[in-house]
mmCIF file of C-alpha atoms and ligand atoms in Angstrom:
data_model
loop_
_atom_site.group_PDB
_atom_site.id
_atom_site.type_symbol
_atom_site.label_atom_id
_atom_site.label_comp_id
_atom_site.label_asym_id
_atom_site.label_seq_id
_atom_site.Cartn_x
_atom_site.Cartn_y
_atom_site.Cartn_z
ATOM 1 C CA MET F 1 21.032 12.454 -7.953
ATOM 2 C CA LYS F 2 23.124 9.938 -6.050
ATOM 3 C CA LYS F 3 25.140 7.423 -8.080
ATOM 4 C CA LEU F 4 24.654 4.480 -5.779
ATOM 5 C CA ASN F 5 23.752 0.823 -6.002
ATOM 6 C CA ILE F 6 21.198 0.296 -3.241
ATOM 7 C CA LEU F 7 20.094 -3.137 -2.102
ATOM 8 C CA ALA F 8 16.610 -2.834 -0.585
ATOM 9 C CA ILE F 9 14.802 -5.372 1.593
ATOM 10 C CA GLU F 10 11.074 -5.386 2.442
ATOM 11 C CA THR F 11 9.488 -8.052 4.667
ATOM 12 C CA SER F 12 6.847 -6.124 6.646
ATOM 13 C CA CYS F 13 3.869 -8.333 5.757
ATOM 14 C CA ASP F 14 3.332 -11.360 3.472
ATOM 15 C CA ASP F 15 5.599 -10.436 0.520
ATOM 16 C CA THR F 16 9.324 -11.133 0.585
ATOM 17 C CA SER F 17 10.760 -8.461 -1.654
ATOM 18 C CA ILE F 18 14.335 -7.564 -2.547
ATOM 19 C CA ALA F 19 15.283 -4.906 -5.070
ATOM 20 C CA VAL F 20 18.297 -3.117 -6.450
ATOM 21 C CA ILE F 21 18.202 0.579 -7.315
ATOM 22 C CA LYS F 22 21.115 1.303 -9.639
ATOM 23 C CA ASN F 23 21.976 4.970 -10.214
ATOM 24 C CA GLY F 24 18.439 6.072 -9.351
ATOM 25 C CA GLN F 25 16.636 3.540 -11.571
ATOM 26 C CA ILE F 26 14.954 0.256 -10.672
ATOM 27 C CA TYR F 27 17.398 -2.485 -11.712
ATOM 28 C CA SER F 28 15.342 -5.316 -10.169
ATOM 29 C CA ASN F 29 12.282 -5.645 -7.925
ATOM 30 C CA ILE F 30 11.692 -9.257 -6.907
ATOM 31 C CA ILE F 31 8.510 -10.063 -5.002
ATOM 32 C CA LEU F 32 7.950 -13.601 -3.715
ATOM 33 C CA SER F 33 4.440 -13.594 -2.326
ATOM 34 C CA SER F 34 2.982 -15.964 0.241
ATOM 35 C CA ALA F 35 -0.568 -14.676 -0.491
ATOM 36 C CA GLU F 36 -1.676 -18.027 -1.908
ATOM 37 C CA LEU F 37 -0.749 -19.792 1.326
ATOM 38 C CA GLN F 38 -2.358 -17.022 3.431
ATOM 39 C CA ASN F 39 -5.453 -17.366 1.225
ATOM 40 C CA THR F 40 -6.245 -20.694 2.874
ATOM 41 C CA TYR F 41 -6.526 -18.867 6.242
ATOM 42 C CA GLY F 42 -8.461 -15.847 4.895
ATOM 43 C CA GLY F 43 -5.786 -13.373 6.006
ATOM 44 C CA VAL F 44 -2.130 -13.008 6.973
ATOM 45 C CA VAL F 45 -0.883 -15.275 9.776
ATOM 46 C CA PRO F 46 2.275 -13.498 11.072
ATOM 47 C CA GLU F 47 4.231 -16.631 12.142
ATOM 48 C CA LEU F 48 3.502 -18.311 8.826
ATOM 49 C CA ALA F 49 4.472 -15.195 6.862
ATOM 50 C CA ALA F 50 7.748 -14.956 8.836
ATOM 51 C CA ARG F 51 8.588 -18.562 8.012
ATOM 52 C CA MET F 52 7.934 -17.877 4.321
ATOM 53 C CA HIS F 53 10.262 -14.843 4.483
ATOM 54 C CA GLU F 54 12.997 -17.091 5.896
ATOM 55 C CA LYS F 55 12.463 -19.535 3.023
ATOM 56 C CA ASN F 56 12.247 -16.893 0.273
ATOM 57 C CA ALA F 57 14.846 -14.320 1.359
ATOM 58 C CA ILE F 58 17.968 -15.883 -0.196
ATOM 59 C CA PRO F 59 16.261 -16.905 -3.490
ATOM 60 C CA ALA F 60 14.868 -13.342 -3.749
ATOM 61 C CA LEU F 61 18.320 -11.879 -3.020
ATOM 62 C CA LYS F 62 19.952 -13.976 -5.758
ATOM 63 C CA LEU F 63 17.296 -12.966 -8.289
ATOM 64 C CA ALA F 64 17.537 -9.283 -7.322
ATOM 65 C CA LEU F 65 21.326 -9.125 -7.718
ATOM 66 C CA LYS F 66 20.869 -10.356 -11.321
ATOM 67 C CA GLY F 67 24.545 -10.453 -12.289
ATOM 68 C CA LEU F 68 25.696 -7.727 -9.916
ATOM 69 C CA ALA F 69 28.495 -8.827 -7.593
ATOM 70 C CA PRO F 70 27.637 -8.309 -3.900
ATOM 71 C CA HIS F 71 30.635 -5.964 -3.443
ATOM 72 C CA GLU F 72 29.087 -3.607 -6.048
ATOM 73 C CA ILE F 73 26.347 -2.759 -3.525
ATOM 74 C CA ASP F 74 27.011 0.608 -1.822
ATOM 75 C CA LEU F 75 24.145 0.746 0.685
ATOM 76 C CA ILE F 76 21.726 -1.695 2.304
ATOM 77 C CA ALA F 77 18.240 -0.281 2.992
ATOM 78 C CA TYR F 78 15.544 -2.224 4.781
ATOM 79 C CA THR F 79 12.048 -1.703 6.195
ATOM 80 C CA ASN F 80 12.295 -1.327 9.956
ATOM 81 C CA ASP F 81 8.780 -0.071 10.744
ATOM 82 C CA PRO F 82 5.769 -0.335 10.724
ATOM 83 C CA GLY F 83 4.849 -3.946 10.030
ATOM 84 C CA LEU F 84 4.461 -7.358 11.612
ATOM 85 C CA ARG F 85 7.343 -7.591 14.097
ATOM 86 C CA VAL F 86 8.194 -11.244 13.420
ATOM 87 C CA CYS F 87 8.267 -10.484 9.684
ATOM 88 C CA LEU F 88 10.319 -7.277 9.984
ATOM 89 C CA ASN F 89 12.865 -9.226 12.049
ATOM 90 C CA VAL F 90 13.654 -11.511 9.106
ATOM 91 C CA GLY F 91 14.448 -8.569 6.797
ATOM 92 C CA GLU F 92 16.376 -6.778 9.517
ATOM 93 C CA SER F 93 18.532 -9.856 10.224
ATOM 94 C CA LEU F 94 19.315 -10.304 6.530
ATOM 95 C CA ALA F 95 20.191 -6.597 6.197
ATOM 96 C CA TYR F 96 22.401 -6.704 9.275
ATOM 97 C CA THR F 97 24.193 -9.867 8.104
ATOM 98 C CA LEU F 98 24.889 -8.329 4.675
ATOM 99 C CA HIS F 99 26.093 -5.144 6.370
ATOM 100 C CA LEU F 100 28.626 -7.136 8.407
ATOM 101 C CA LEU F 101 29.722 -9.320 5.488
ATOM 102 C CA LEU F 102 29.973 -6.618 2.813
ATOM 103 C CA LYS F 103 31.020 -3.814 5.198
ATOM 104 C CA LYS F 104 28.468 -1.491 3.581
ATOM 105 C CA PRO F 105 26.279 1.039 5.461
ATOM 106 C CA LEU F 106 22.790 0.159 6.668
ATOM 107 C CA LEU F 107 19.748 2.419 6.341
ATOM 108 C CA PRO F 108 16.451 1.628 8.128
ATOM 109 C CA VAL F 109 13.458 2.947 6.152
ATOM 110 C CA ASN F 110 9.876 3.725 7.203
ATOM 111 C CA HIS F 111 7.491 1.569 5.155
ATOM 112 C CA LEU F 112 4.754 4.231 4.945
ATOM 113 C CA TYR F 113 7.068 7.005 3.774
ATOM 114 C CA ALA F 114 8.374 4.616 1.120
ATOM 115 C CA HIS F 115 4.778 4.051 -0.087
ATOM 116 C CA ILE F 116 4.340 7.846 -0.407
ATOM 117 C CA PHE F 117 7.377 8.130 -2.706
ATOM 118 C CA SER F 118 6.723 4.929 -4.687
ATOM 119 C CA PHE F 119 5.567 6.968 -7.714
ATOM 120 C CA HIS F 120 9.076 8.417 -8.044
ATOM 121 C CA ASP F 121 10.698 5.564 -9.977
ATOM 122 C CA ASP F 122 13.039 7.821 -11.968
ATOM 123 C CA ALA F 123 15.473 9.769 -9.801
ATOM 124 C CA THR F 124 16.424 12.102 -12.692
ATOM 125 C CA LYS F 125 12.983 13.735 -12.405
ATOM 126 C CA PRO F 126 12.498 16.469 -9.773
ATOM 127 C CA ILE F 127 9.859 16.153 -7.038
ATOM 128 C CA GLU F 128 7.598 19.153 -6.542
ATOM 129 C CA TYR F 129 6.932 20.023 -2.888
ATOM 130 C CA PRO F 130 4.725 20.413 -0.979
ATOM 131 C CA PHE F 131 2.368 17.616 -1.933
ATOM 132 C CA LEU F 132 -0.305 15.496 -0.295
ATOM 133 C CA GLY F 133 0.645 11.858 0.187
ATOM 134 C CA ALA F 134 -2.055 9.229 0.685
ATOM 135 C CA VAL F 135 -1.122 5.709 1.793
ATOM 136 C CA ILE F 136 -4.073 3.402 1.200
ATOM 137 C CA SER F 137 -3.250 -0.211 1.908
ATOM 138 C CA GLY F 138 -4.295 -3.340 3.771
ATOM 139 C CA GLY F 139 -2.843 -2.051 7.040
ATOM 140 C CA HIS F 140 -2.999 1.743 6.710
ATOM 141 C CA THR F 141 -5.124 4.588 5.458
ATOM 142 C CA SER F 142 -3.324 7.872 6.072
ATOM 143 C CA ILE F 143 -2.922 11.288 4.502
ATOM 144 C CA TYR F 144 0.263 13.322 4.904
ATOM 145 C CA LEU F 145 1.453 16.794 4.036
ATOM 146 C CA VAL F 146 4.884 16.219 2.480
ATOM 147 C CA LYS F 147 7.046 19.338 2.672
ATOM 148 C CA SER F 148 10.331 17.631 1.826
ATOM 149 C CA VAL F 149 11.730 14.118 1.822
ATOM 150 C CA SER F 150 12.156 14.256 5.591
ATOM 151 C CA GLU F 151 9.397 16.706 6.638
ATOM 152 C CA ILE F 152 6.292 14.563 6.508
ATOM 153 C CA GLU F 153 3.322 15.674 8.616
ATOM 154 C CA LEU F 154 0.504 13.240 9.361
ATOM 155 C CA LEU F 155 -2.882 14.861 8.687
ATOM 156 C CA ASN F 156 -5.227 11.903 9.050
ATOM 157 C CA ALA F 157 -5.094 8.195 9.828
ATOM 158 C CA THR F 158 -7.790 5.588 10.291
ATOM 159 C CA VAL F 159 -8.864 4.919 13.849
ATOM 160 C CA ASP F 160 -10.022 1.372 13.016
ATOM 161 C CA ASP F 161 -9.948 -0.672 9.787
ATOM 162 C CA ALA F 162 -7.826 0.266 6.790
ATOM 163 C CA VAL F 163 -9.468 0.484 3.352
ATOM 164 C CA GLY F 164 -7.743 -2.651 2.017
ATOM 165 C CA GLU F 165 -8.697 -4.562 5.157
ATOM 166 C CA CYS F 166 -12.393 -3.817 4.443
ATOM 167 C CA TYR F 167 -11.982 -5.078 0.865
ATOM 168 C CA ASP F 168 -10.365 -8.270 2.160
ATOM 169 C CA LYS F 169 -12.935 -8.930 4.906
ATOM 170 C CA ILE F 170 -15.917 -8.360 2.614
ATOM 171 C CA ALA F 171 -14.376 -10.562 -0.099
ATOM 172 C CA ARG F 172 -13.789 -13.269 2.515
ATOM 173 C CA GLU F 173 -17.423 -13.115 3.693
ATOM 174 C CA LEU F 174 -18.542 -13.434 0.067
ATOM 175 C CA LYS F 175 -16.035 -16.294 -0.471
ATOM 176 C CA LEU F 176 -14.399 -14.447 -3.364
ATOM 177 C CA GLY F 177 -10.787 -15.141 -2.312
ATOM 178 C CA TYR F 178 -7.806 -13.199 -0.926
ATOM 179 C CA PRO F 179 -6.666 -10.460 -1.401
ATOM 180 C CA GLY F 180 -10.140 -9.053 -1.994
ATOM 181 C CA GLY F 181 -9.180 -5.642 -3.417
ATOM 182 C CA PRO F 182 -8.199 -6.666 -6.951
ATOM 183 C CA LEU F 183 -11.178 -9.073 -7.177
ATOM 184 C CA ILE F 184 -13.714 -6.422 -6.168
ATOM 185 C CA ASP F 185 -11.973 -3.884 -8.424
ATOM 186 C CA ARG F 186 -12.453 -6.213 -11.433
ATOM 187 C CA MET F 187 -16.136 -6.845 -10.595
ATOM 188 C CA PHE F 188 -16.998 -3.147 -10.279
ATOM 189 C CA GLU F 189 -19.944 -1.742 -12.262
ATOM 190 C CA LEU F 190 -20.905 1.834 -11.378
ATOM 191 C CA GLU F 191 -24.534 1.372 -12.471
ATOM 192 C CA LYS F 192 -24.861 -1.554 -10.054
ATOM 193 C CA ALA F 193 -23.654 0.504 -7.060
ATOM 194 C CA ASN F 194 -27.264 0.914 -5.934
ATOM 195 C CA LEU F 195 -27.180 -0.254 -2.292
ATOM 196 C CA LYS F 196 -27.019 2.342 0.472
ATOM 197 C CA PHE F 197 -24.763 1.204 3.321
ATOM 198 C CA MET F 198 -24.344 4.583 5.042
ATOM 199 C CA HIS F 199 -27.196 6.841 6.178
ATOM 200 C CA LYS F 200 -24.854 9.790 6.367
ATOM 201 C CA MET F 201 -21.336 10.420 5.026
ATOM 202 C CA PRO F 202 -18.679 11.006 7.744
ATOM 203 C CA THR F 203 -17.709 14.622 8.443
ATOM 204 C CA VAL F 204 -14.708 15.523 6.307
ATOM 205 C CA ASP F 205 -12.452 16.831 9.076
ATOM 206 C CA ALA F 206 -12.853 13.747 11.331
ATOM 207 C CA PRO F 207 -10.293 10.916 11.351
ATOM 208 C CA PHE F 208 -10.921 8.115 8.861
ATOM 209 C CA SER F 209 -13.114 5.309 10.216
ATOM 210 C CA PHE F 210 -14.280 2.406 8.089
ATOM 211 C CA SER F 211 -15.519 -0.154 10.598
ATOM 212 C CA GLY F 212 -19.100 1.193 10.405
ATOM 213 C CA LEU F 213 -19.219 0.746 6.640
ATOM 214 C CA LYS F 214 -17.574 -2.682 6.840
ATOM 215 C CA THR F 215 -20.080 -3.830 9.486
ATOM 216 C CA ALA F 216 -23.027 -2.515 7.446
ATOM 217 C CA VAL F 217 -21.879 -4.525 4.405
ATOM 218 C CA LEU F 218 -21.254 -7.672 6.482
ATOM 219 C CA ASN F 219 -24.683 -7.282 8.164
ATOM 220 C CA HIS F 220 -26.345 -6.985 4.756
ATOM 221 C CA ILE F 221 -24.626 -10.209 3.604
ATOM 222 C CA ASN F 222 -25.645 -12.058 6.808
ATOM 223 C CA LYS F 223 -29.235 -10.820 6.523
ATOM 224 C CA CYS F 224 -29.509 -12.054 2.920
ATOM 225 C CA ASN F 225 -28.035 -15.414 3.959
ATOM 226 C CA MET F 226 -30.415 -15.766 6.921
ATOM 227 C CA MET F 227 -33.431 -14.919 4.786
ATOM 228 C CA LYS F 228 -32.157 -17.274 2.065
ATOM 229 C CA GLN F 229 -32.132 -14.404 -0.418
ATOM 230 C CA PRO F 230 -29.650 -14.697 -3.325
ATOM 231 C CA LEU F 231 -26.576 -12.467 -2.954
ATOM 232 C CA ASP F 232 -26.101 -9.999 -5.795
ATOM 233 C CA LEU F 233 -22.311 -10.036 -5.624
ATOM 234 C CA VAL F 234 -21.749 -7.265 -8.173
ATOM 235 C CA SER F 235 -24.282 -4.988 -6.540
ATOM 236 C CA ILE F 236 -22.872 -5.531 -3.017
ATOM 237 C CA THR F 237 -19.206 -5.146 -3.950
ATOM 238 C CA SER F 238 -19.819 -2.209 -6.331
ATOM 239 C CA SER F 239 -21.908 -0.358 -3.728
ATOM 240 C CA PHE F 240 -19.217 -0.966 -1.111
ATOM 241 C CA GLN F 241 -16.439 0.212 -3.444
ATOM 242 C CA LYS F 242 -18.336 3.329 -4.519
ATOM 243 C CA THR F 243 -19.026 4.271 -0.860
ATOM 244 C CA ILE F 244 -15.495 3.720 0.437
ATOM 245 C CA ILE F 245 -13.925 5.631 -2.465
ATOM 246 C CA ASP F 246 -16.452 8.472 -1.929
ATOM 247 C CA ILE F 247 -15.251 8.707 1.704
ATOM 248 C CA VAL F 248 -11.545 8.694 0.764
ATOM 249 C CA LEU F 249 -12.091 11.255 -2.002
ATOM 250 C CA ALA F 250 -14.100 13.616 0.233
ATOM 251 C CA LYS F 251 -11.225 13.651 2.716
ATOM 252 C CA ILE F 252 -8.583 14.247 0.038
ATOM 253 C CA LYS F 253 -10.668 17.099 -1.374
ATOM 254 C CA PHE F 254 -10.920 18.630 2.104
ATOM 255 C CA TYR F 255 -7.112 18.656 2.487
ATOM 256 C CA LEU F 256 -6.587 19.934 -1.064
ATOM 257 C CA ASN F 257 -8.721 22.944 -0.094
ATOM 258 C CA GLN F 258 -6.748 23.410 3.144
ATOM 259 C CA TYR F 259 -3.212 23.270 1.686
ATOM 260 C CA PRO F 260 -1.901 24.810 -1.536
ATOM 261 C CA VAL F 261 -0.042 21.744 -2.792
ATOM 262 C CA LYS F 262 1.648 20.967 -6.118
ATOM 263 C CA GLY F 263 0.150 17.507 -6.379
ATOM 264 C CA ILE F 264 -1.164 14.421 -4.705
ATOM 265 C CA ALA F 265 0.761 11.149 -4.528
ATOM 266 C CA ILE F 266 -0.915 7.836 -3.751
ATOM 267 C CA GLY F 267 0.668 4.572 -2.701
ATOM 268 C CA GLY F 268 -0.210 1.269 -1.024
ATOM 269 C CA GLY F 269 -2.032 -1.733 -2.497
ATOM 270 C CA VAL F 270 -5.373 0.060 -2.896
ATOM 271 C CA SER F 271 -3.744 2.824 -4.989
ATOM 272 C CA ALA F 272 -3.861 0.314 -7.878
ATOM 273 C CA ASN F 273 -7.683 0.515 -7.813
ATOM 274 C CA HIS F 274 -8.998 1.651 -11.205
ATOM 275 C CA TYR F 275 -12.069 3.453 -9.855
ATOM 276 C CA LEU F 276 -10.011 5.323 -7.233
ATOM 277 C CA GLN F 277 -7.460 6.382 -9.867
ATOM 278 C CA ALA F 278 -10.148 7.630 -12.274
ATOM 279 C CA ARG F 279 -11.997 9.572 -9.569
ATOM 280 C CA LEU F 280 -8.776 11.108 -8.250
ATOM 281 C CA LYS F 281 -7.752 12.371 -11.683
ATOM 282 C CA ALA F 282 -11.171 14.013 -12.073
ATOM 283 C CA LEU F 283 -11.141 15.540 -8.566
ATOM 284 C CA SER F 284 -9.131 18.713 -9.168
ATOM 285 C CA ASP F 285 -6.565 20.441 -11.362
ATOM 286 C CA VAL F 286 -3.771 19.347 -9.048
ATOM 287 C CA ALA F 287 -1.341 16.783 -10.507
ATOM 288 C CA VAL F 288 -1.865 13.156 -9.461
ATOM 289 C CA TRP F 289 1.202 10.975 -9.051
ATOM 290 C CA MET F 290 0.749 7.249 -8.735
ATOM 291 C CA PRO F 291 2.949 4.166 -8.847
ATOM 292 C CA ALA F 292 3.674 3.128 -12.436
ATOM 293 C CA THR F 293 2.756 -0.527 -11.884
ATOM 294 C CA ASN F 294 0.686 -2.642 -9.486
ATOM 295 C CA ALA F 295 3.949 -4.083 -8.166
ATOM 296 C CA LEU F 296 5.038 -0.603 -7.065
ATOM 297 C CA SER F 297 1.632 0.080 -5.437
ATOM 298 C CA ALA F 298 1.692 -3.018 -3.275
ATOM 299 C CA ASP F 299 4.419 -3.907 -0.792
ATOM 300 C CA ASN F 300 7.727 -4.064 -2.655
ATOM 301 C CA ALA F 301 11.381 -3.406 -1.981
ATOM 302 C CA ALA F 302 11.945 -1.014 -4.910
ATOM 303 C CA MET F 303 9.990 1.668 -3.011
ATOM 304 C CA ILE F 304 12.304 1.162 -0.018
ATOM 305 C CA GLY F 305 15.297 1.718 -2.314
ATOM 306 C CA ILE F 306 13.640 4.691 -4.058
ATOM 307 C CA TYR F 307 13.058 6.399 -0.715
ATOM 308 C CA ALA F 308 16.533 5.472 0.607
ATOM 309 C CA ASN F 309 18.020 7.066 -2.519
ATOM 310 C CA LEU F 310 16.341 10.370 -1.629
ATOM 311 C CA LEU F 311 17.525 10.467 2.009
HETATM 312 O O1 LIG I 401 0.297 -2.195 0.322
HETATM 313 P P1 LIG I 401 -0.164 -3.619 0.394
HETATM 314 O O2 LIG I 401 0.420 -4.599 -0.581
HETATM 315 O O3 LIG I 401 0.086 -4.220 1.822
HETATM 316 C C1 LIG I 401 -0.069 -3.525 2.994
HETATM 317 O O4 LIG I 401 0.889 -2.808 3.399
HETATM 318 O O5 LIG I 401 -1.174 -3.633 3.547
HETATM 319 O O6 LIG I 401 -1.750 -3.592 0.268
HETATM 320 C C2 LIG I 401 -2.498 -4.757 0.231
HETATM 321 C C3 LIG I 401 -3.960 -4.365 0.168
HETATM 322 C C4 LIG I 401 -4.895 -5.565 0.288
HETATM 323 O O7 LIG I 401 -5.866 -5.264 1.263
HETATM 324 C C5 LIG I 401 -5.517 -5.663 -1.089
HETATM 325 O O8 LIG I 401 -6.829 -6.194 -1.087
HETATM 326 C C6 LIG I 401 -5.494 -4.215 -1.543
HETATM 327 O O9 LIG I 401 -4.259 -3.727 -1.062
HETATM 328 N N1 LIG I 401 -5.551 -4.063 -3.004
HETATM 329 C C7 LIG I 401 -6.559 -3.431 -3.663
HETATM 330 C C8 LIG I 401 -6.272 -3.533 -5.045
HETATM 331 N N2 LIG I 401 -5.089 -4.206 -5.176
HETATM 332 C C9 LIG I 401 -4.661 -4.514 -3.920
HETATM 333 N N3 LIG I 401 -7.663 -2.830 -3.189
HETATM 334 C C10 LIG I 401 -8.515 -2.309 -4.107
HETATM 335 N N4 LIG I 401 -8.307 -2.367 -5.444
HETATM 336 C C11 LIG I 401 -7.210 -2.961 -5.958
HETATM 337 N N5 LIG I 401 -7.017 -3.003 -7.265
HETATM 338 ZN ZN1 LIG I 402 2.396 -1.518 2.659
#
């Protein structure tokens, strides 16, 4: 385990996050979210998010240092890809400025790989390879075979919407608020998941695709509205959640049968979903590793530092 103080910066979407990893443990993980502002537009507006990063970066940095002197930082890690370009630029500029000022090395980090390792919040514990890594977020839905910290093979990725994006769009149509995932998660009742949105489940070895399911749910909502029928919010959202988790789980099961792995790690905002977590634990005998808190599931800088510490 490396004895380093890592300053980590994450600005890929609407959360400005700065963290310090001190000797392999999370020392701070500050997240200043602009979700409330984005809520008024029903989704993330990149230019607006970038402006909020500019406003929040220095306050987040001060909070994250929490008594540490800047010269005590040994390494500056930052998200360089993937993400909204105008947002990534803010984090990259801050990282580069600190690198010049403090004369400390810079390490660009892949946001998706950081999500995969976000469960590993204690560097004293070993990681068992190979494992399956699933990133399920607002922008991505991908499954990887992780053979080592730097040998990460993509097995599947969505060809259209991401799982979290479907949650957000359906919640917006139902005027529930943004982000939709946690709201729908809280409303979920298995016995009310009685609507059939898919005639046939997708074949397990095909790439993920969720736009068909999303459109079916949106069409159902529009049809009810047009016919002036009351919307059963719990039934619609529970049926949607049950179906989308069924699809994700079927795919994970397929890869678990293909590869003899030691475990499955999940990350990304949707990995905080209670129904997904429960179903995953019941899926097989393989160990399930998930982020310890909702903050570590969603976009956050601690995961950037955690991954940087392993490289
Ligand atoms: O990882 P993240 O913070 O940002 C991206 O990189 O996209 O994920 C945000 C997504 C949003 O779509 C949000 O609705 C979803 O994660 N989400 C959830 C839950 N919490 C957040 N989806 C389902 N259940 C949840 N509990
Ligand atoms: Zn993310």
